[in-house]
Short mmCIF file of C-alpha atoms and ligand atoms in Angstrom, two decimals:
data_model
loop_
_atom_site.label_atom_id
_atom_site.label_comp_id
_atom_site.label_asym_id
_atom_site.label_seq_id
_atom_site.Cartn_x
_atom_site.Cartn_y
_atom_site.Cartn_z
CA UNK A 11 -38.06 -10.68 290.16
CA UNK A 12 -37.06 -12.01 293.56
CA UNK A 13 -40.33 -10.85 295.04
CA UNK A 14 -42.26 -12.27 292.12
CA UNK A 15 -40.68 -15.69 292.57
CA UNK A 16 -41.27 -15.56 296.30
CA UNK A 17 -44.91 -14.62 295.92
CA UNK A 18 -45.36 -17.27 293.24
CA UNK A 19 -43.99 -20.04 295.45
CA UNK A 20 -45.93 -18.65 298.41
CA UNK A 21 -49.04 -18.70 296.26
CA UNK A 22 -48.35 -22.28 295.23
CA UNK A 23 -47.80 -23.25 298.83
CA UNK A 24 -51.09 -21.66 299.87
CA UNK A 25 -52.83 -23.36 296.97
CA UNK A 26 -51.41 -26.70 298.13
CA UNK A 27 -52.53 -26.12 301.70
CA UNK A 28 -55.96 -25.05 300.52
CA UNK A 29 -56.10 -28.12 298.29
CA UNK A 30 -55.21 -30.36 301.19
CA UNK A 31 -57.80 -28.75 303.43
CA UNK A 32 -60.58 -28.61 300.89
CA UNK A 33 -60.06 -31.91 299.06
CA UNK A 34 -63.25 -33.90 299.52
CA UNK A 35 -62.73 -37.00 301.66
CA UNK A 36 -63.01 -40.33 299.90
CA UNK A 37 -66.54 -41.75 300.08
CA UNK A 38 -66.72 -44.65 302.49
CA UNK A 39 -68.93 -47.70 302.16
CA UNK A 40 -69.65 -48.77 305.71
CA UNK A 41 -72.31 -51.44 305.44
CA UNK A 42 -74.10 -53.63 302.93
CA UNK A 43 -77.41 -55.21 303.83
CA UNK A 44 -79.19 -57.78 301.73
CA UNK A 45 -82.81 -58.65 302.44
CA UNK A 46 -85.02 -61.35 300.96
CA UNK A 47 -88.59 -60.17 300.42
CA UNK A 48 -91.60 -61.99 298.95
CA UNK A 49 -91.03 -60.94 295.36
CA UNK A 50 -87.61 -59.32 295.36
CA UNK A 51 -84.16 -59.23 296.90
CA UNK A 52 -83.09 -55.81 298.18
CA UNK A 53 -79.53 -54.59 298.34
CA UNK A 54 -78.76 -51.56 300.51
CA UNK A 55 -75.30 -50.00 300.42
CA UNK A 56 -74.52 -47.38 303.09
CA UNK A 57 -72.22 -44.69 301.80
CA UNK A 58 -70.82 -41.64 303.60
CA UNK A 59 -71.58 -39.13 300.85
CA UNK A 60 -73.50 -38.63 297.65
CA UNK A 61 -71.83 -40.60 294.84
CA UNK A 62 -72.40 -41.38 291.20
CA UNK A 63 -72.92 -45.01 290.40
CA UNK A 64 -73.39 -47.13 287.32
CA UNK A 65 -75.18 -50.49 287.45
CA UNK A 66 -75.31 -53.14 284.75
CA UNK A 67 -75.87 -56.88 284.49
CA UNK A 68 -73.79 -59.57 282.78
CA UNK A 69 -74.66 -63.12 281.78
CA UNK A 70 -72.76 -66.42 282.06
CA UNK A 71 -72.45 -66.32 284.98
CA UNK A 72 -75.30 -64.02 286.03
CA UNK A 73 -73.81 -60.94 287.70
CA UNK A 74 -74.70 -57.40 288.68
CA UNK A 75 -71.81 -54.95 288.39
CA UNK A 76 -71.88 -51.67 290.33
CA UNK A 77 -69.22 -49.09 289.53
CA UNK A 78 -68.43 -46.13 291.78
CA UNK A 79 -65.74 -43.51 291.91
CA UNK A 80 -62.91 -44.75 294.14
CA UNK A 81 -64.36 -45.52 297.58
CA UNK A 82 -63.06 -46.87 300.87
CA UNK A 83 -64.56 -50.10 302.24
CA UNK A 84 -65.27 -50.63 305.93
CA UNK A 85 -67.46 -53.69 305.66
CA UNK A 86 -67.26 -57.18 307.05
CA UNK A 87 -65.69 -59.36 304.32
CA UNK A 88 -67.37 -62.46 305.78
CA UNK A 89 -70.83 -61.08 304.91
CA UNK A 90 -69.85 -61.09 301.23
CA UNK A 91 -69.79 -64.88 301.27
CA UNK A 92 -73.29 -65.65 302.51
CA UNK A 93 -76.14 -66.21 300.07
CA UNK A 94 -79.39 -64.28 300.57
CA UNK A 95 -82.36 -64.43 298.20
CA UNK A 96 -81.19 -64.04 294.61
CA UNK A 97 -77.66 -63.19 295.72
CA UNK A 98 -74.98 -65.86 295.97
CA UNK A 99 -72.30 -63.51 297.27
CA UNK A 100 -70.39 -60.40 296.25
CA UNK A 101 -66.87 -59.06 295.73
CA UNK A 102 -65.58 -55.52 295.90
CA UNK A 103 -62.42 -53.52 295.49
CA UNK A 104 -60.42 -51.21 293.29
CA UNK A 105 -60.96 -51.86 289.58
CA UNK A 106 -58.51 -49.28 288.33
CA UNK A 107 -57.16 -46.03 289.83
CA UNK A 108 -60.13 -43.77 290.49
CA UNK A 109 -62.77 -46.44 290.12
CA UNK A 110 -64.10 -49.03 292.54
CA UNK A 111 -66.31 -51.92 291.61
CA UNK A 112 -68.65 -54.34 293.27
CA UNK A 113 -69.72 -57.55 291.55
CA UNK A 114 -72.76 -59.42 292.86
CA UNK A 115 -73.16 -63.06 291.84
CA UNK A 116 -76.75 -64.07 291.20
CA UNK A 117 -78.26 -67.51 291.67
CA UNK A 118 -80.28 -67.03 288.46
CA UNK A 119 -81.47 -64.44 285.94
CA UNK A 120 -83.02 -61.35 287.54
CA UNK A 121 -84.07 -57.89 286.49
CA UNK A 122 -83.08 -54.71 288.22
CA UNK A 123 -86.50 -53.38 289.26
CA UNK A 124 -85.19 -50.35 291.16
CA UNK A 125 -81.94 -48.48 291.62
CA UNK A 126 -81.81 -45.23 293.54
CA UNK A 127 -79.81 -43.25 296.07
CA UNK A 128 -81.63 -42.25 299.25
CA UNK A 129 -80.55 -39.02 300.98
CA UNK A 130 -79.46 -39.05 304.66
CA UNK A 131 -82.29 -39.36 307.14
CA UNK A 132 -81.89 -39.04 310.90
CA UNK A 133 -78.95 -41.25 311.91
CA UNK A 134 -78.78 -42.78 308.47
CA UNK A 135 -76.38 -41.69 305.77
CA UNK A 136 -76.76 -42.00 302.00
CA UNK A 137 -78.06 -45.39 300.90
CA UNK A 138 -77.81 -46.91 297.46
CA UNK A 139 -80.76 -49.27 296.97
CA UNK A 140 -81.04 -51.99 294.33
CA UNK A 141 -84.04 -54.29 293.96
CA UNK A 142 -83.69 -57.56 292.08
CA UNK A 143 -86.69 -59.48 290.79
CA UNK A 144 -86.46 -63.03 289.34
CA UNK A 145 -86.73 -63.14 285.55
CA UNK A 146 -86.34 -65.69 282.77
CA UNK A 147 -83.13 -65.97 280.79
CA UNK A 148 -84.53 -64.41 277.60
CA UNK A 149 -85.64 -61.29 279.48
CA UNK A 150 -82.31 -61.14 281.30
CA UNK A 151 -80.28 -61.36 278.09
CA UNK A 152 -82.22 -58.45 276.54
CA UNK A 153 -80.74 -55.97 278.99
CA UNK A 154 -77.52 -57.72 280.05
CA UNK A 155 -74.21 -56.44 278.70
CA UNK A 156 -71.61 -53.76 279.10
CA UNK A 157 -72.89 -50.21 278.82
CA UNK A 158 -70.86 -48.21 276.30
CA UNK A 159 -69.09 -46.14 278.93
CA UNK A 160 -68.00 -49.21 280.90
CA UNK A 161 -66.69 -50.94 277.80
CA UNK A 162 -64.64 -47.91 276.89
CA UNK A 163 -63.40 -47.81 280.43
CA UNK A 164 -61.80 -51.26 280.32
CA UNK A 165 -58.33 -51.09 281.90
CA UNK A 166 -56.16 -50.07 279.00
CA UNK A 167 -53.35 -52.13 277.60
CA UNK A 168 -50.63 -50.37 275.67
CA UNK A 169 -49.67 -51.74 272.31
CA UNK A 170 -47.69 -54.97 272.57
CA UNK A 171 -44.04 -54.92 271.51
CA UNK A 172 -42.98 -57.16 268.60
CA UNK A 173 -42.04 -60.75 269.43
CA UNK A 174 -38.41 -60.94 270.54
CA UNK A 175 -35.99 -63.20 268.70
CA UNK A 176 -34.90 -65.89 271.19
CA UNK A 177 -31.55 -66.32 269.44
CA UNK A 178 -30.45 -62.84 270.41
CA UNK A 179 -28.78 -62.99 273.80
CA UNK A 180 -28.67 -59.98 276.06
CA UNK A 181 -25.26 -58.44 276.64
CA UNK A 182 -23.75 -59.66 279.89
CA UNK A 183 -23.56 -56.27 281.58
CA UNK A 184 -27.30 -55.61 281.29
CA UNK A 185 -29.35 -56.47 284.37
CA UNK A 186 -31.81 -59.31 283.89
CA UNK A 187 -35.44 -58.20 284.19
CA UNK A 188 -37.72 -60.19 286.49
CA UNK A 189 -41.43 -59.41 286.48
CA UNK A 190 -43.35 -60.41 289.61
CA UNK A 191 -47.07 -60.81 289.15
CA UNK A 192 -49.07 -61.04 292.39
CA UNK A 193 -52.31 -62.69 291.26
CA UNK A 194 -55.83 -61.26 291.62
CA UNK A 195 -56.31 -57.90 293.41
CA UNK A 196 -58.98 -55.25 293.91
CA UNK A 197 -62.41 -56.56 292.98
CA UNK A 198 -60.98 -60.07 292.46
CA UNK A 199 -59.95 -61.44 295.90
CA UNK A 200 -58.91 -64.91 294.68
CA UNK A 201 -59.26 -67.75 297.18
CA UNK A 202 -60.12 -67.22 300.85
CA UNK A 203 -58.13 -68.95 303.58
CA UNK A 204 -59.58 -71.01 306.41
CA UNK A 205 -59.06 -68.09 308.81
CA UNK A 206 -60.28 -65.53 306.29
CA UNK A 207 -57.05 -64.24 304.72
CA UNK A 208 -57.39 -63.40 301.05
CA UNK A 209 -55.19 -64.77 298.29
CA UNK A 210 -54.80 -61.29 296.76
CA UNK A 211 -53.28 -59.93 300.01
CA UNK A 212 -51.06 -62.92 300.67
CA UNK A 213 -49.52 -63.00 297.19
CA UNK A 214 -48.92 -59.25 297.27
CA UNK A 215 -46.97 -59.55 300.52
CA UNK A 216 -44.88 -62.44 299.14
CA UNK A 217 -44.41 -60.49 295.90
CA UNK A 218 -43.01 -57.43 297.65
CA UNK A 219 -40.75 -59.62 299.83
CA UNK A 220 -39.50 -61.34 296.67
CA UNK A 221 -38.88 -58.00 294.99
CA UNK A 222 -36.79 -56.89 297.98
CA UNK A 223 -34.86 -60.18 297.99
CA UNK A 224 -34.08 -59.96 294.27
CA UNK A 225 -33.15 -56.29 294.41
CA UNK A 226 -30.86 -56.94 297.37
CA UNK A 227 -28.69 -59.15 295.14
CA UNK A 228 -28.01 -56.13 292.93
CA UNK A 229 -28.32 -58.39 289.90
CA UNK A 230 -31.88 -57.80 288.74
CA UNK A 231 -34.24 -55.14 287.60
CA UNK A 232 -37.57 -56.02 289.18
CA UNK A 233 -40.95 -54.93 287.85
CA UNK A 234 -44.19 -55.63 289.73
CA UNK A 235 -47.42 -55.96 287.74
CA UNK A 236 -49.17 -54.53 290.81
CA UNK A 237 -47.87 -53.26 294.15
CA UNK A 238 -51.22 -52.22 295.59
CA UNK A 239 -54.62 -53.84 296.05
CA UNK A 240 -55.89 -53.21 292.53
CA UNK A 241 -57.44 -55.34 289.82
CA UNK A 242 -55.45 -56.10 286.65
CA UNK A 243 -56.77 -58.03 283.67
CA UNK A 244 -54.86 -61.15 282.64
CA UNK A 245 -54.03 -59.47 279.35
CA UNK A 246 -52.57 -56.46 281.16
CA UNK A 247 -50.36 -58.79 283.22
CA UNK A 248 -49.02 -60.58 280.14
CA UNK A 249 -48.50 -57.22 278.42
CA UNK A 250 -46.60 -55.88 281.46
CA UNK A 251 -44.15 -58.78 281.18
CA UNK A 252 -43.68 -58.28 277.46
CA UNK A 253 -43.34 -54.50 277.66
CA UNK A 254 -40.69 -54.84 280.36
CA UNK A 255 -38.88 -57.27 278.03
CA UNK A 256 -38.82 -59.60 281.00
CA UNK A 257 -36.30 -62.42 281.19
CA UNK A 258 -38.57 -64.14 283.68
CA UNK A 259 -42.22 -63.73 284.62
CA UNK A 260 -43.32 -65.11 287.98
CA UNK A 261 -47.03 -65.20 288.76
CA UNK A 262 -47.81 -65.77 292.44
CA UNK A 263 -50.96 -67.51 293.66
CA UNK A 264 -52.23 -69.64 296.53
CA UNK A 265 -54.43 -72.63 295.96
CA UNK A 266 -57.62 -73.81 297.58
CA UNK A 267 -59.02 -77.33 297.37
CA UNK A 268 -62.12 -78.94 298.81
CA UNK A 269 -61.30 -80.55 302.15
CA UNK A 270 -58.16 -79.47 303.94
CA UNK A 271 -55.75 -82.31 303.21
CA UNK A 272 -53.86 -80.87 300.23
CA UNK A 273 -50.67 -79.10 301.30
CA UNK A 274 -47.53 -77.59 299.84
CA UNK A 275 -46.44 -75.51 296.86
CA UNK A 276 -46.69 -76.38 293.15
CA UNK A 277 -45.10 -74.84 290.08
CA UNK A 278 -46.99 -74.60 286.79
CA UNK A 279 -45.82 -73.93 283.27
CA UNK A 280 -47.88 -73.40 280.15
CA UNK A 281 -49.20 -76.25 278.09
CA UNK A 282 -52.29 -76.50 275.91
CA UNK A 283 -52.83 -79.98 277.27
CA UNK A 284 -52.92 -80.12 281.06
CA UNK A 285 -50.73 -82.61 282.93
CA UNK A 286 -53.72 -83.79 284.98
CA UNK A 287 -57.35 -82.96 285.68
CA UNK A 288 -56.63 -81.03 288.83
CA UNK A 289 -54.17 -78.77 287.00
CA UNK A 290 -56.73 -78.27 284.24
CA UNK A 291 -59.40 -77.26 286.76
CA UNK A 292 -56.97 -74.92 288.48
CA UNK A 293 -56.09 -73.16 285.22
CA UNK A 294 -59.77 -72.80 284.44
CA UNK A 295 -60.35 -71.21 287.85
CA UNK A 296 -57.38 -68.84 287.59
CA UNK A 297 -58.41 -67.89 284.04
CA UNK A 298 -61.78 -66.75 285.42
CA UNK A 299 -60.21 -63.65 286.96
CA UNK A 300 -61.44 -61.30 284.22
CA UNK A 301 -64.95 -62.75 284.40
CA UNK A 302 -64.95 -62.38 288.18
CA UNK A 303 -64.06 -58.71 287.87
CA UNK A 304 -66.52 -58.05 285.03
CA UNK A 305 -64.00 -57.16 282.30
CA UNK A 306 -65.38 -56.73 278.78
CA UNK A 307 -63.74 -59.49 276.73
CA UNK A 308 -65.90 -59.13 273.62
CA UNK A 309 -63.20 -57.47 271.55
CA UNK A 310 -60.30 -59.58 272.73
CA UNK A 311 -58.02 -60.90 270.05
CA UNK A 312 -54.97 -63.06 270.45
CA UNK A 313 -51.45 -61.86 269.86
CA UNK A 314 -50.85 -61.33 266.14
CA UNK A 315 -49.25 -64.24 264.37
CA UNK A 316 -45.66 -63.90 263.38
CA UNK A 317 -43.08 -66.26 261.95
CA UNK A 318 -41.07 -65.70 265.09
CA UNK A 319 -43.83 -66.87 267.42
CA UNK A 320 -43.33 -70.61 266.93
CA UNK A 321 -39.61 -70.40 267.41
CA UNK A 322 -39.88 -68.02 270.34
CA UNK A 323 -42.58 -70.15 271.93
CA UNK A 324 -40.51 -73.32 271.81
CA UNK A 325 -37.47 -71.59 273.29
CA UNK A 326 -39.63 -69.86 275.90
CA UNK A 327 -41.30 -73.11 276.88
CA UNK A 328 -37.93 -74.79 277.41
CA UNK A 329 -36.73 -71.90 279.54
CA UNK A 330 -39.94 -71.89 281.58
CA UNK A 331 -39.52 -75.60 282.30
CA UNK A 332 -35.89 -75.07 283.32
CA UNK A 333 -36.89 -72.35 285.74
CA UNK A 334 -39.66 -74.55 287.16
CA UNK A 335 -37.09 -77.29 287.70
CA UNK A 336 -34.85 -74.84 289.54
CA UNK A 337 -37.78 -73.76 291.71
CA UNK A 338 -39.01 -77.14 292.92
CA UNK A 339 -36.02 -78.13 295.12
CA UNK A 340 -35.86 -74.63 296.60
CA UNK A 341 -39.57 -74.61 297.46
CA UNK A 342 -39.28 -78.16 298.80
CA UNK A 343 -36.57 -76.97 301.13
CA UNK A 344 -38.41 -73.79 302.15
CA UNK A 345 -41.80 -75.18 303.05
CA UNK A 346 -42.65 -78.34 301.15
CA UNK A 347 -44.18 -79.06 297.77
CA UNK A 348 -47.07 -81.19 296.58
CA UNK A 349 -46.44 -84.69 295.24
CA UNK A 350 -46.57 -83.59 291.63
CA UNK A 351 -44.63 -80.44 292.20
CA UNK A 352 -44.23 -79.36 288.56
CA UNK A 353 -47.36 -79.53 286.42
CA UNK A 354 -48.70 -78.05 283.19
CA UNK A 355 -51.94 -76.38 282.15
CA UNK A 356 -53.35 -73.63 279.93
CA UNK A 357 -52.94 -70.63 282.20
CA UNK A 358 -53.77 -67.44 280.33
CA UNK A 359 -51.28 -65.38 282.32
CA UNK A 360 -48.36 -67.55 281.13
CA UNK A 361 -49.07 -67.03 277.43
CA UNK A 362 -46.45 -64.45 276.45
CA UNK A 363 -44.67 -66.19 273.54
CA UNK A 364 -41.29 -64.63 274.30
CA UNK A 365 -41.17 -64.41 278.11
CA UNK A 366 -40.30 -67.53 280.13
CA UNK A 367 -43.16 -67.68 282.62
CA UNK A 368 -44.15 -69.77 285.61
CA UNK A 369 -47.06 -69.69 287.99
CA UNK A 370 -46.37 -70.66 291.60
CA UNK A 371 -49.17 -71.83 293.85
CA UNK A 372 -47.44 -71.06 297.13
CA UNK A 373 -49.54 -73.43 299.21
CA UNK A 374 -53.12 -74.27 300.10
CA UNK A 375 -55.26 -71.63 301.76
CA UNK A 376 -57.75 -74.42 302.42
CA UNK A 377 -55.22 -76.26 304.61
CA UNK A 378 -55.09 -75.34 308.30
CA UNK A 379 -51.41 -76.19 308.31
CA UNK A 380 -50.46 -74.19 305.20
CA UNK A 381 -52.63 -71.22 306.04
CA UNK A 382 -51.27 -70.78 309.56
CA UNK A 383 -47.73 -70.99 308.12
CA UNK A 384 -48.57 -68.49 305.39
CA UNK A 385 -49.64 -65.91 307.93
CA UNK A 386 -46.15 -65.78 309.45
CA UNK A 387 -43.45 -63.38 308.37
CA UNK A 388 -40.91 -66.21 308.62
CA UNK A 389 -42.77 -68.21 305.96
CA UNK A 390 -42.94 -65.24 303.61
CA UNK A 391 -39.21 -64.61 304.07
CA UNK A 392 -38.39 -68.29 303.46
CA UNK A 393 -40.51 -68.47 300.33
CA UNK A 394 -39.19 -65.25 298.84
CA UNK A 395 -35.56 -66.19 299.42
CA UNK A 396 -36.20 -69.68 298.02
CA UNK A 397 -37.63 -68.18 294.81
CA UNK A 398 -34.80 -65.66 294.67
CA UNK A 399 -32.22 -68.49 294.90
CA UNK A 400 -34.02 -70.35 292.10
CA UNK A 401 -33.85 -67.21 289.94
CA UNK A 402 -30.09 -67.08 290.59
CA UNK A 403 -29.49 -70.69 289.67
CA UNK A 404 -31.70 -70.43 286.57
CA UNK A 405 -29.71 -67.51 285.15
CA UNK A 406 -26.42 -69.12 286.14
CA UNK A 407 -27.39 -72.27 284.26
CA UNK A 408 -28.58 -70.38 281.18
CA UNK A 409 -25.33 -68.39 281.07
CA UNK A 410 -23.36 -71.63 281.16
CA UNK A 411 -25.49 -73.08 278.36
CA UNK A 412 -25.02 -70.03 276.17
CA UNK A 413 -21.29 -70.19 276.83
CA UNK A 414 -21.20 -73.85 275.83
CA UNK A 415 -23.17 -73.09 272.65
CA UNK A 416 -20.87 -70.23 271.77
CA UNK A 417 -17.91 -72.52 272.45
CA UNK A 418 -16.06 -70.09 274.67
ZN1 LIG B 26 -55.03 -67.48 292.18
#
């Protein structure tokens, strides 16, 4: 028996070592070249090994989506921004565990004339080649759309829990749940800063600092919607907040505005009618995340109606506003806020009917001043402790209010 167990664990160990030695390395995409030719635009993607790929086109806006197994990227992010031929630019990153995605924005309708993988040749490694030829919209629409496999492969969302009754207060000894939602991620980079930093990376670093600050108080259970560079649909973010039965949902973003004059942080809460045109435009831009990443939204339906929704929504809205009001002075103190520091708009990610939710635009990536601040560790520490203090004062206030209502 003893020998058997020993040989079994030895066998397992050997299997592990063999697995580690023989596991195929992750394919690496090392260069992307785009060339404008007389009648077509050619895309060449250098990849370190033979890979499967799946290409399809989507309309409104015109996009080509290329799905791979999970790959590493060693390419110059700046190249993704320059327009060549039919291509306006491209994005790339993790779409879900095990799958990477590249989305190419087109300047107009185009057909995919060729798609093939060339074997290594001399110094060259594998190359994935795509040729795009201009087409009219009718022709484009005939072939555009999600292939069946890709539609089935949409990041899954577990079933939503029933709407919580806002009148039921949590027992005092249960830790409050705070969900931190770093915006964008993976194939959706969000805004790009003046020096090239990406919104998705910045908000993830602030998010993890905030998690640490909240956990250090010992008072909260913290859930992150993402803690790596991965794409998440807006619906999955909302669902994560609801499934965690969050007491607060904090979505982190960084803004970008034409010109570089706008500076400071702003806090947004949900409203069907936006507080101003800028807020409305911002919500529209942030709501584009799923489109940017090429998520199939054809079968989306809203949360089922329930008699509790109205009631829960009103209560949730009030709580969201209270938290926003607690945030503004803290953010003002930590790094400055915009003139209209608390605004409203129809952000999709804030739509959970029973989770008080705010979206914080931490600052402007388009501002030299803000962006250079944002790159410092000191700024991230200041912002995360400011938000953490606001969380504290929000829960303190709501406890006092419940006490007053209960008359004890
Ligand atoms: Zn954003």
